[in-house]
Amino acid sequence: MPCPAVAVLALTVTTGFAAAQTVTPDLFSPNRQSQVITQDSPLRRTTADAMDPLNGLKLPDADRDRRSSSSSSSSTSTTTRIGQVPTYGLPAANGASTSGYDSLNRKRQKPKYYPGQAKPKPPAGPGSPPPTPVPLNATGQLRLSIPPSETANKTPLPPAMAGTIVGQPPRKRLKIDDDPFGAVGDYAGSFMVKTAVEAMAGYDTNPGRLYSPQGRAFYMVAPEFLAVSDWERHAVVADLRGSFTGYGSGLTPNADGTPLSAPLDIDRPNFTGHVDGRLDVSRDTHLLGQARLLVSTDNPGSPNVQAGLARYPIYTTVGGTFGIDQNFNRMQVSLGGTVDRTDYQWSKLTDGTSSSNDDRNFTQYGGVGRVSYELNPAVKPFVEVEGDSRFHDLYLDRNGYARNSSGGYVKAGTSFEFTRILFGEISIGYARRDYVDPRLSPLEGLLTTASLTWNATPLTTAKFYSDTQLGETTLPGTSGVLSRTYTIEVDHDFRRWLTGIGKFTYGTLDYQGDNRNDTIYSVSGDLIYKMTRSLWIKGTVRRDWLDSNQPGQSSASTVVMLGVRVQN
């Protein structure tokens, strides 16, 4: 049995040791601690260290936020209590805000929405169809409202086309057709062939372009044929277009017996066709060829139309071009030779006689060269030079003038394509033609050509055309006619199946060597109703003016037409 004194001493020592030791989480930690650290050692953990959230003890939210703010404010300070180890750095999740990863697993704040604003739907669970996309505005934020067109009733699609059949693989959507009512065409061997014919009927208040108008009803038939090769190399394109305008009756002769300035029979044919070919000798060398044919008559109101004609004499121009196209890196050089033959029918007069037009027949030989350089894929400037000589069948015409001549032009411009919104070609130059007869002054003037297309909107397209021509004439003492035309056209799709076309044309006719100057104006509007790809209904209203400085030569006319177009 131990001695009472020894027991009292042991109890005193144990009580004092227990009072001196503080119960901290260290005592229950599985980590091994050193038993030789003295009570006054600065490395010994204290109660304040044990309550620090950085040391692993979880505190209530309010205390944790308060201590986080206090620790962040004191982290830059080196002043601490005696016996406390300084703590440096930022506490956990100090930079987390309303978004992002929060290591303390705090509850995130929900976004606030304006009244009436579309709210995103919760994520779909496993096996649910994908949710509809959340409507966003241009800045990526939720839209306040949804356009009615997006929620309007739409034509339902068959399940096979929509790809909603269970077990069916996703169906690849077809490319949107840029022209859903355009001609489809058929393949004939390796050629894509498209054909069309227009049948129109209407009324013209002045078909002969007379100073004293006479109106007549008319009909017009206009066939078209287009064939394009589908080859990996080489190419052939045939584009043939024609029309025939017939009137129910002829014009009425003047009561005083004087001849009309227009034929009594004013029926007019017209045909324009060309076949283009390209032979790819190598990647940079191509042989080019073209065969062309033009069948037409003199324009109504032209001074070249003889007085007292029974009908318009028809003329034909047949010709061809053969050349070569060579690429030198970005530079392209094109050279070609041309030959054209023009023949006129004999004129039939109202008195039953005929008049020869052999003095108007001629053959033209010429050559053209063009050099272009591709500055970048969108801009390609060029310089073009042309020269030709015309030889008439008769050295002297009906008025005793020698009409053989030589001339040409030089022009510079550029072709460009700024995306598909604005593209085309524009050039400016100078043209001149000299005649064998010294009594005929040179025919010369500024040359302007352009072909521009501007896609203002997906529904509206604006076009601009400009052209300059040096033409022949039979007026005595007149070298020729310098004609310039400028056309502005605007196409608008009210619907995919309803198109409106507005066109305005301005032109000048300068008869050099004579004091005659004509100005032409034309305003027209077309409305096309596309019933199907194969059948269109077309209506046209056009107003034409011819303003001449010569008395009795001005005229005006209004044309109204309605018809159909059948195409394939």
XYZ file of C-alpha atoms in Angstrom:
568
model
C 0.000 0.000 0.000
C 1.557 3.331 -1.032
C 2.364 5.960 1.408
C -0.201 8.770 1.832
C 2.453 11.403 1.295
C 3.512 9.924 -2.006
C -0.129 9.764 -3.203
C -0.720 13.402 -2.325
C 2.443 14.431 -4.215
C 1.423 12.453 -7.317
C -2.068 14.004 -7.310
C -0.607 17.506 -7.015
C 1.793 17.005 -9.945
C -0.979 15.525 -12.124
C -3.353 18.380 -11.345
C -0.751 21.008 -12.112
C 0.244 19.372 -15.441
C -3.423 19.154 -16.506
C -3.971 22.814 -15.681
C -0.883 23.851 -17.649
C -1.860 21.868 -20.818
C -4.597 23.292 -23.159
C -6.909 20.879 -24.911
C -6.515 21.501 -28.638
C -7.336 19.459 -31.755
C -3.642 18.515 -31.831
C -4.252 15.999 -29.091
C -6.708 14.087 -31.283
C -4.768 14.416 -34.573
C -3.405 11.139 -35.991
C -0.175 12.938 -36.950
C 2.767 12.179 -34.740
C 3.885 15.127 -32.637
C 7.190 15.727 -30.990
C 7.128 15.382 -27.208
C 10.244 17.467 -26.621
C 8.679 20.875 -27.659
C 8.591 23.055 -24.599
C 5.562 25.090 -23.580
C 7.265 28.410 -24.353
C 8.456 27.351 -27.820
C 7.306 29.756 -30.611
C 6.722 26.726 -32.845
C 4.052 25.283 -30.619
C 0.496 25.600 -32.024
C -1.854 27.747 -30.002
C -5.618 27.916 -29.689
C -5.761 30.812 -32.203
C -3.951 28.684 -34.789
C -6.330 25.832 -34.204
C -9.341 28.091 -34.812
C -7.872 29.424 -38.121
C -9.890 28.015 -41.090
C -6.643 27.652 -43.030
C -5.615 24.950 -40.604
C -8.556 22.703 -41.385
C -11.119 23.503 -38.634
C -14.572 24.175 -40.118
C -16.301 27.248 -38.721
C -19.831 28.570 -39.176
C -20.450 30.684 -42.279
C -20.714 33.970 -40.428
C -17.524 33.347 -38.431
C -15.724 32.098 -41.542
C -16.602 35.203 -43.558
C -15.655 37.447 -40.672
C -12.330 35.718 -40.128
C -11.654 35.631 -43.888
C -12.078 39.382 -44.104
C -10.008 39.947 -40.965
C -7.270 37.583 -42.124
C -7.132 39.232 -45.572
C -6.774 42.645 -43.938
C -4.072 41.415 -41.605
C -2.238 39.230 -44.138
C -0.118 42.159 -45.250
C 0.721 43.116 -41.697
C 3.622 41.587 -39.817
C 2.348 42.795 -36.439
C 0.943 39.784 -34.553
C 0.300 38.833 -31.001
C 3.126 37.422 -28.969
C 3.371 33.709 -29.424
C 1.271 33.653 -32.690
C 2.837 32.611 -35.959
C 2.198 35.261 -38.753
C -0.029 34.072 -41.642
C 0.748 35.261 -45.185
C -1.141 34.913 -48.516
C -4.839 34.978 -49.466
C -7.414 32.724 -47.875
C -9.125 30.029 -49.901
C -11.801 31.133 -52.446
C -10.925 34.781 -51.854
C -11.281 35.613 -55.610
C -14.489 33.648 -56.231
C -17.455 35.863 -57.078
C -20.893 35.072 -58.461
C -19.412 32.690 -61.038
C -16.490 30.323 -61.251
C -15.196 27.547 -59.000
C -15.519 28.109 -55.274
C -13.299 25.814 -53.179
C -15.347 26.571 -50.050
C -18.512 25.234 -51.737
C -20.524 28.350 -50.964
C -24.004 28.715 -52.485
C -23.965 30.623 -55.769
C -26.120 33.642 -56.393
C -28.865 33.248 -59.021
C -28.917 35.708 -61.959
C -31.589 38.392 -61.920
C -33.931 38.848 -64.901
C -35.954 41.795 -66.018
C -39.743 41.443 -65.988
C -40.869 39.641 -69.139
C -37.350 38.587 -70.087
C -36.943 35.068 -71.497
C -35.386 32.746 -68.924
C -33.215 29.765 -69.770
C -34.658 26.340 -69.189
C -33.014 23.914 -66.744
C -30.699 21.317 -68.270
C -32.450 18.265 -69.696
C -32.064 14.965 -67.941
C -30.691 11.762 -69.427
C -32.728 10.570 -72.414
C -34.458 13.919 -72.976
C -34.301 15.669 -76.365
C -31.901 18.600 -76.547
C -33.496 21.854 -75.384
C -34.240 24.662 -77.790
C -31.462 27.268 -77.958
C -31.839 30.257 -75.694
C -32.561 33.413 -77.734
C -29.621 35.770 -77.508
C -29.075 39.268 -78.858
C -26.053 40.610 -80.726
C -24.093 41.090 -77.470
C -24.685 37.517 -76.312
C -27.249 38.412 -73.644
C -30.775 37.105 -73.325
C -33.266 38.925 -75.528
C -36.148 40.716 -73.866
C -38.594 39.559 -76.547
C -38.810 37.055 -79.399
C -39.772 38.188 -82.932
C -43.197 36.897 -84.013
C -41.675 35.346 -87.171
C -39.779 32.826 -85.044
C -42.909 31.643 -83.278
C -45.229 31.772 -86.304
C -46.818 28.638 -87.682
C -44.524 26.789 -90.078
C -45.344 24.095 -92.590
C -44.806 20.704 -90.911
C -42.188 18.402 -92.407
C -42.518 14.648 -92.799
C -40.697 12.736 -90.041
C -38.346 11.198 -92.607
C -37.229 14.660 -93.752
C -37.151 16.174 -90.275
C -35.059 13.253 -88.944
C -37.376 12.537 -86.010
C -37.959 8.824 -86.659
C -36.814 6.711 -83.718
C -33.609 4.881 -84.581
C -33.009 6.828 -87.788
C -29.546 8.421 -88.041
C -29.449 12.222 -88.201
C -30.371 13.478 -91.675
C -27.994 15.943 -93.311
C -29.825 19.115 -94.161
C -29.878 20.054 -97.820
C -28.285 23.286 -99.017
C -30.734 26.168 -99.335
C -31.587 26.768 -102.989
C -30.613 30.316 -103.967
C -33.208 30.303 -106.764
C -36.072 28.000 -105.684
C -38.084 28.867 -108.806
C -35.253 28.724 -111.342
C -35.096 26.333 -114.268
C -33.813 22.883 -113.321
C -32.618 21.777 -116.759
C -31.809 18.326 -118.116
C -28.578 16.516 -118.859
C -27.910 15.546 -122.471
C -24.768 13.487 -122.189
C -22.267 15.706 -120.394
C -24.155 18.944 -121.172
C -26.584 20.711 -118.883
C -29.372 21.984 -121.137
C -31.943 24.621 -120.161
C -34.716 25.757 -122.471
C -37.483 28.342 -122.184
C -40.071 30.132 -124.276
C -42.027 33.294 -123.550
C -45.363 34.085 -125.170
C -46.511 37.676 -124.685
C -49.350 39.791 -125.982
C -50.007 43.481 -125.563
C -50.513 46.881 -127.069
C -48.030 49.473 -128.379
C -49.249 53.045 -128.782
C -46.580 53.845 -131.402
C -44.811 50.765 -132.825
C -43.363 52.674 -135.799
C -42.013 55.495 -133.585
C -43.774 58.065 -135.729
C -44.181 61.734 -134.957
C -47.958 61.168 -135.298
C -48.441 57.883 -133.414
C -50.471 54.917 -134.641
C -51.219 52.236 -132.039
C -51.383 48.500 -132.741
C -51.867 45.299 -130.776
C -49.051 42.787 -131.034
C -47.776 39.413 -129.900
C -44.244 38.217 -129.208
C -42.719 34.750 -129.042
C -39.201 34.485 -127.575
C -37.462 31.068 -127.295
C -34.208 30.493 -125.388
C -31.635 27.711 -125.386
C -28.636 27.299 -123.079
C -26.205 24.367 -123.022
C -23.176 24.224 -120.705
C -20.611 21.434 -120.666
C -19.852 19.614 -117.418
C -16.250 18.561 -117.980
C -13.234 18.464 -115.727
C -11.159 20.163 -118.451
C -12.123 22.307 -121.454
C -15.526 23.967 -121.762
C -18.250 24.685 -124.321
C -21.174 27.080 -123.800
C -23.991 27.661 -126.310
C -26.368 30.568 -125.646
C -29.104 31.122 -128.249
C -31.933 33.655 -127.811
C -34.473 34.862 -130.346
C -37.802 36.645 -130.640
C -40.438 37.537 -133.193
C -42.791 40.469 -132.759
C -45.887 40.404 -134.952
C -48.668 42.955 -135.289
C -52.231 42.205 -136.224
C -52.264 44.792 -139.010
C -49.935 47.188 -140.793
C -49.697 50.927 -140.433
C -52.007 53.257 -142.303
C -50.385 55.330 -145.122
C -50.559 59.088 -144.981
C -53.726 60.534 -146.430
C -51.789 63.035 -148.574
C -49.817 60.249 -150.268
C -46.453 61.118 -148.708
C -44.442 58.061 -147.632
C -44.226 57.121 -143.977
C -40.917 57.181 -142.176
C -41.737 53.626 -141.029
C -42.701 50.518 -143.046
C -46.320 49.525 -143.413
C -45.475 46.000 -142.223
C -43.673 46.469 -138.919
C -43.139 42.812 -137.967
C -39.599 42.368 -136.630
C -37.491 39.254 -135.994
C -34.468 39.204 -133.711
C -31.890 36.536 -132.898
C -28.673 36.639 -130.882
C -26.571 33.517 -130.484
C -22.996 32.569 -129.715
C -21.082 29.388 -129.017
C -17.953 29.759 -126.864
C -15.237 27.132 -126.488
C -12.105 26.785 -124.365
C -9.337 24.246 -124.904
C -7.069 23.784 -121.868
C -3.640 23.114 -123.332
C -2.021 23.377 -119.899
C -2.749 24.912 -116.549
C -1.645 28.360 -117.773
C -2.390 28.154 -121.509
C -5.889 28.119 -123.000
C -7.103 28.364 -126.580
C -10.315 30.360 -126.964
C -12.870 30.413 -129.765
C -16.289 31.919 -130.430
C -18.838 31.677 -133.232
C -21.652 34.272 -133.223
C -24.723 35.195 -135.231
C -26.959 38.255 -135.115
C -30.224 38.644 -137.052
C -32.112 41.916 -136.681
C -33.451 45.048 -138.363
C -32.855 48.775 -138.012
C -34.421 50.258 -134.911
C -37.772 52.033 -135.388
C -37.235 55.768 -135.607
C -33.650 55.446 -136.897
C -32.689 57.768 -139.797
C -31.225 54.692 -141.547
C -34.791 53.474 -142.229
C -35.763 54.438 -145.781
C -39.034 56.247 -146.396
C -41.726 54.302 -148.255
C -40.675 50.801 -147.133
C -43.134 47.932 -147.297
C -41.318 46.117 -144.453
C -38.025 46.280 -142.574
C -35.032 44.798 -144.450
C -33.369 42.095 -142.346
C -29.615 42.059 -141.880
C -27.370 39.277 -140.554
C -23.964 39.501 -138.943
C -21.978 36.286 -138.671
C -18.465 36.135 -137.289
C -15.959 34.451 -135.074
C -12.995 34.966 -132.789
C -9.971 32.769 -132.233
C -7.350 33.565 -129.604
C -5.086 32.436 -126.818
C -5.074 33.133 -123.103
C -1.733 32.845 -121.269
C -1.114 33.241 -117.529
C 2.229 34.382 -116.149
C 1.748 33.952 -112.426
C -0.596 36.843 -111.567
C -0.419 38.470 -114.998
C -2.785 37.336 -117.743
C -2.324 38.080 -121.451
C -5.117 37.487 -123.994
C -4.788 37.868 -127.764
C -7.415 37.212 -130.407
C -8.292 37.765 -134.040
C -11.820 38.586 -135.239
C -13.700 38.471 -138.530
C -17.344 39.522 -139.082
C -19.559 39.696 -142.148
C -22.710 41.883 -142.376
C -25.298 41.468 -145.169
C -28.560 43.364 -145.761
C -31.611 42.239 -147.669
C -32.921 44.284 -150.521
C -35.540 46.798 -149.461
C -39.090 46.284 -150.705
C -40.942 49.537 -151.304
C -44.659 50.254 -151.130
C -44.822 50.816 -154.905
C -43.762 47.204 -155.530
C -40.153 47.930 -156.509
C -36.990 46.869 -154.692
C -33.912 48.826 -153.677
C -30.422 47.398 -153.217
C -28.568 47.604 -149.912
C -25.268 46.236 -151.200
C -23.514 49.469 -150.268
C -24.257 48.633 -146.615
C -22.661 45.183 -146.791
C -19.144 45.009 -145.384
C -16.552 42.669 -143.910
C -14.574 43.562 -140.800
C -11.168 42.163 -139.823
C -9.591 42.994 -136.508
C -7.595 41.990 -133.485
C -7.868 42.580 -129.767
C -5.365 42.272 -126.931
C -5.807 42.493 -123.190
C -3.319 42.479 -120.309
C -4.547 42.163 -116.726
C -2.796 41.780 -113.382
C -4.293 40.335 -110.217
C -3.393 42.697 -107.389
C -5.407 40.515 -105.017
C -8.277 38.054 -105.425
C -10.760 40.953 -105.329
C -9.156 43.489 -107.692
C -7.827 42.816 -111.205
C -6.975 45.920 -113.299
C -6.532 45.590 -117.059
C -5.658 47.426 -120.285
C -7.367 46.506 -123.567
C -6.535 47.570 -127.133
C -8.571 46.805 -130.288
C -8.059 47.610 -133.965
C -10.099 46.719 -137.072
C -10.709 47.573 -140.737
C -14.033 47.564 -142.616
C -14.271 46.877 -146.360
C -17.612 47.492 -148.099
C -18.823 45.523 -151.090
C -19.285 48.790 -153.007
C -16.520 51.356 -152.823
C -19.035 54.223 -153.057
C -22.379 54.190 -151.276
C -25.725 55.440 -152.640
C -24.729 59.036 -151.935
C -21.238 58.793 -153.489
C -19.194 58.474 -150.274
C -16.385 55.964 -149.746
C -17.295 54.172 -146.506
C -14.227 51.974 -146.054
C -12.605 52.765 -142.714
C -10.206 51.646 -140.015
C -10.285 52.322 -136.316
C -10.223 50.898 -132.830
C -10.159 51.774 -129.193
C -8.021 51.672 -126.073
C -9.440 51.441 -122.586
C -8.299 50.767 -119.042
C -10.295 49.575 -116.094
C -10.606 46.933 -113.456
C -12.747 44.006 -112.498
C -13.464 43.624 -108.805
C -15.420 41.525 -106.341
C -15.764 42.846 -102.798
C -17.353 39.682 -101.374
C -20.614 38.932 -103.212
C -22.192 42.250 -102.262
C -20.512 44.424 -104.906
C -18.799 43.047 -107.995
C -18.418 43.797 -111.680
C -16.186 45.569 -114.177
C -15.721 49.224 -115.090
C -13.478 50.901 -117.673
C -12.916 54.148 -119.535
C -11.109 54.791 -122.795
C -11.132 56.451 -126.202
C -12.412 55.240 -129.592
C -11.724 56.579 -133.092
C -12.522 55.598 -136.688
C -10.993 57.160 -139.832
C -12.625 56.954 -143.289
C -11.072 56.720 -146.725
C -13.207 59.559 -148.009
C -11.630 62.873 -146.890
C -15.085 64.470 -146.813
C -15.978 62.289 -143.841
C -14.552 63.524 -140.564
C -13.160 61.005 -138.047
C -15.721 59.365 -135.790
C -14.357 59.614 -132.247
C -15.353 60.012 -128.634
C -14.975 58.956 -125.020
C -15.549 55.260 -124.402
C -17.302 54.198 -121.176
C -18.261 50.623 -120.339
C -19.420 49.183 -117.046
C -21.272 46.219 -115.602
C -21.855 46.461 -111.850
C -24.001 44.423 -109.471
C -24.808 45.461 -105.899
C -26.655 43.029 -103.620
C -28.046 45.687 -101.298
C -30.052 43.174 -99.256
C -30.864 39.470 -99.644
C -34.080 40.593 -101.349
C -32.904 43.621 -103.349
C -30.320 43.764 -106.131
C -29.219 46.865 -108.056
C -27.427 46.701 -111.421
C -25.752 49.302 -113.617
C -24.804 48.893 -117.268
C -23.004 51.254 -119.623
C -21.909 50.769 -123.233
C -20.485 52.802 -126.130
C -20.706 51.837 -129.818
C -19.446 53.278 -133.111
C -22.136 52.535 -135.716
C -22.551 52.893 -139.462
C -25.049 55.220 -141.099
C -26.342 56.017 -144.594
C -26.908 59.752 -144.025
C -25.021 61.826 -146.607
C -21.993 63.645 -145.208
C -22.305 61.853 -141.849
C -19.352 59.731 -140.676
C -21.302 57.546 -138.284
C -23.171 57.531 -135.025
C -21.568 57.512 -131.577
C -24.113 55.941 -129.215
C -23.870 55.763 -125.443
C -26.384 54.034 -123.170
C -26.659 53.940 -119.382
C -29.075 51.583 -117.625
C -30.023 51.240 -113.949
C -32.016 48.188 -112.875
C -33.400 47.317 -109.442
C -34.806 43.846 -108.666
C -36.768 43.196 -105.486
C -38.299 39.945 -104.251
C -41.519 40.705 -102.400
C -41.773 36.949 -101.908
C -39.708 34.096 -103.257
C -42.407 33.674 -105.881
C -43.103 37.365 -106.567
C -40.434 39.614 -108.097
C -40.601 43.239 -109.184
C -38.090 44.769 -111.629
C -37.667 48.492 -112.272
C -35.424 49.773 -115.074
C -34.365 53.190 -116.347
C -32.305 53.769 -119.503
C -30.709 56.968 -120.761
C -28.855 57.212 -124.043
C -27.390 59.685 -126.504
C -26.984 59.330 -130.283
C -24.415 61.690 -131.790
C -24.420 61.715 -135.612
C -20.977 63.178 -136.239
C -20.673 65.144 -139.463
C -24.322 66.152 -139.142
C -25.985 68.452 -136.658
C -28.438 65.767 -135.526
C -28.427 64.690 -131.878
C -30.965 62.312 -130.371
C -31.636 61.514 -126.728
C -33.517 58.414 -125.672
C -35.259 57.672 -122.373
C -36.954 54.494 -121.249
C -38.719 53.600 -117.989
C -40.135 50.123 -117.452
C -41.558 47.975 -114.702
C -41.950 44.195 -114.641
C -43.867 42.006 -112.223
C -43.154 38.275 -112.288
C -45.356 35.723 -110.528
C -43.545 32.386 -110.291
C -46.209 29.736 -110.019
C -43.778 26.802 -110.285
C -40.258 26.217 -111.510
C -41.651 25.626 -114.990
C -44.385 28.268 -115.275
C -44.131 32.013 -114.691
C -46.605 34.810 -115.365
C -45.032 38.106 -116.414
C -46.438 41.609 -116.885
C -44.573 44.606 -118.333
C -45.283 48.312 -118.658
C -42.759 50.472 -120.543
C -42.585 54.086 -121.670
C -40.107 55.171 -124.378
C -39.145 58.657 -125.554
C -37.007 59.772 -128.491
C -36.088 63.455 -128.277
C -34.388 64.770 -131.441
C -33.164 68.239 -132.363
C -34.493 67.652 -135.880
C -38.108 68.743 -136.436
C -40.609 65.952 -136.872
C -38.239 63.206 -135.639
C -39.234 63.031 -131.945
C -41.583 60.305 -130.779
C -43.020 58.625 -127.694
C -44.548 55.235 -127.059
C -46.182 53.201 -124.282
C -45.999 49.404 -124.313
C -48.118 47.063 -122.172
C -47.484 43.301 -122.241
C -48.794 40.255 -120.385
C -47.758 36.666 -120.947
C -46.290 33.449 -119.634
C -42.873 31.862 -119.503
C -42.453 28.102 -119.732
C -38.999 26.799 -118.866
C -37.163 23.628 -118.043
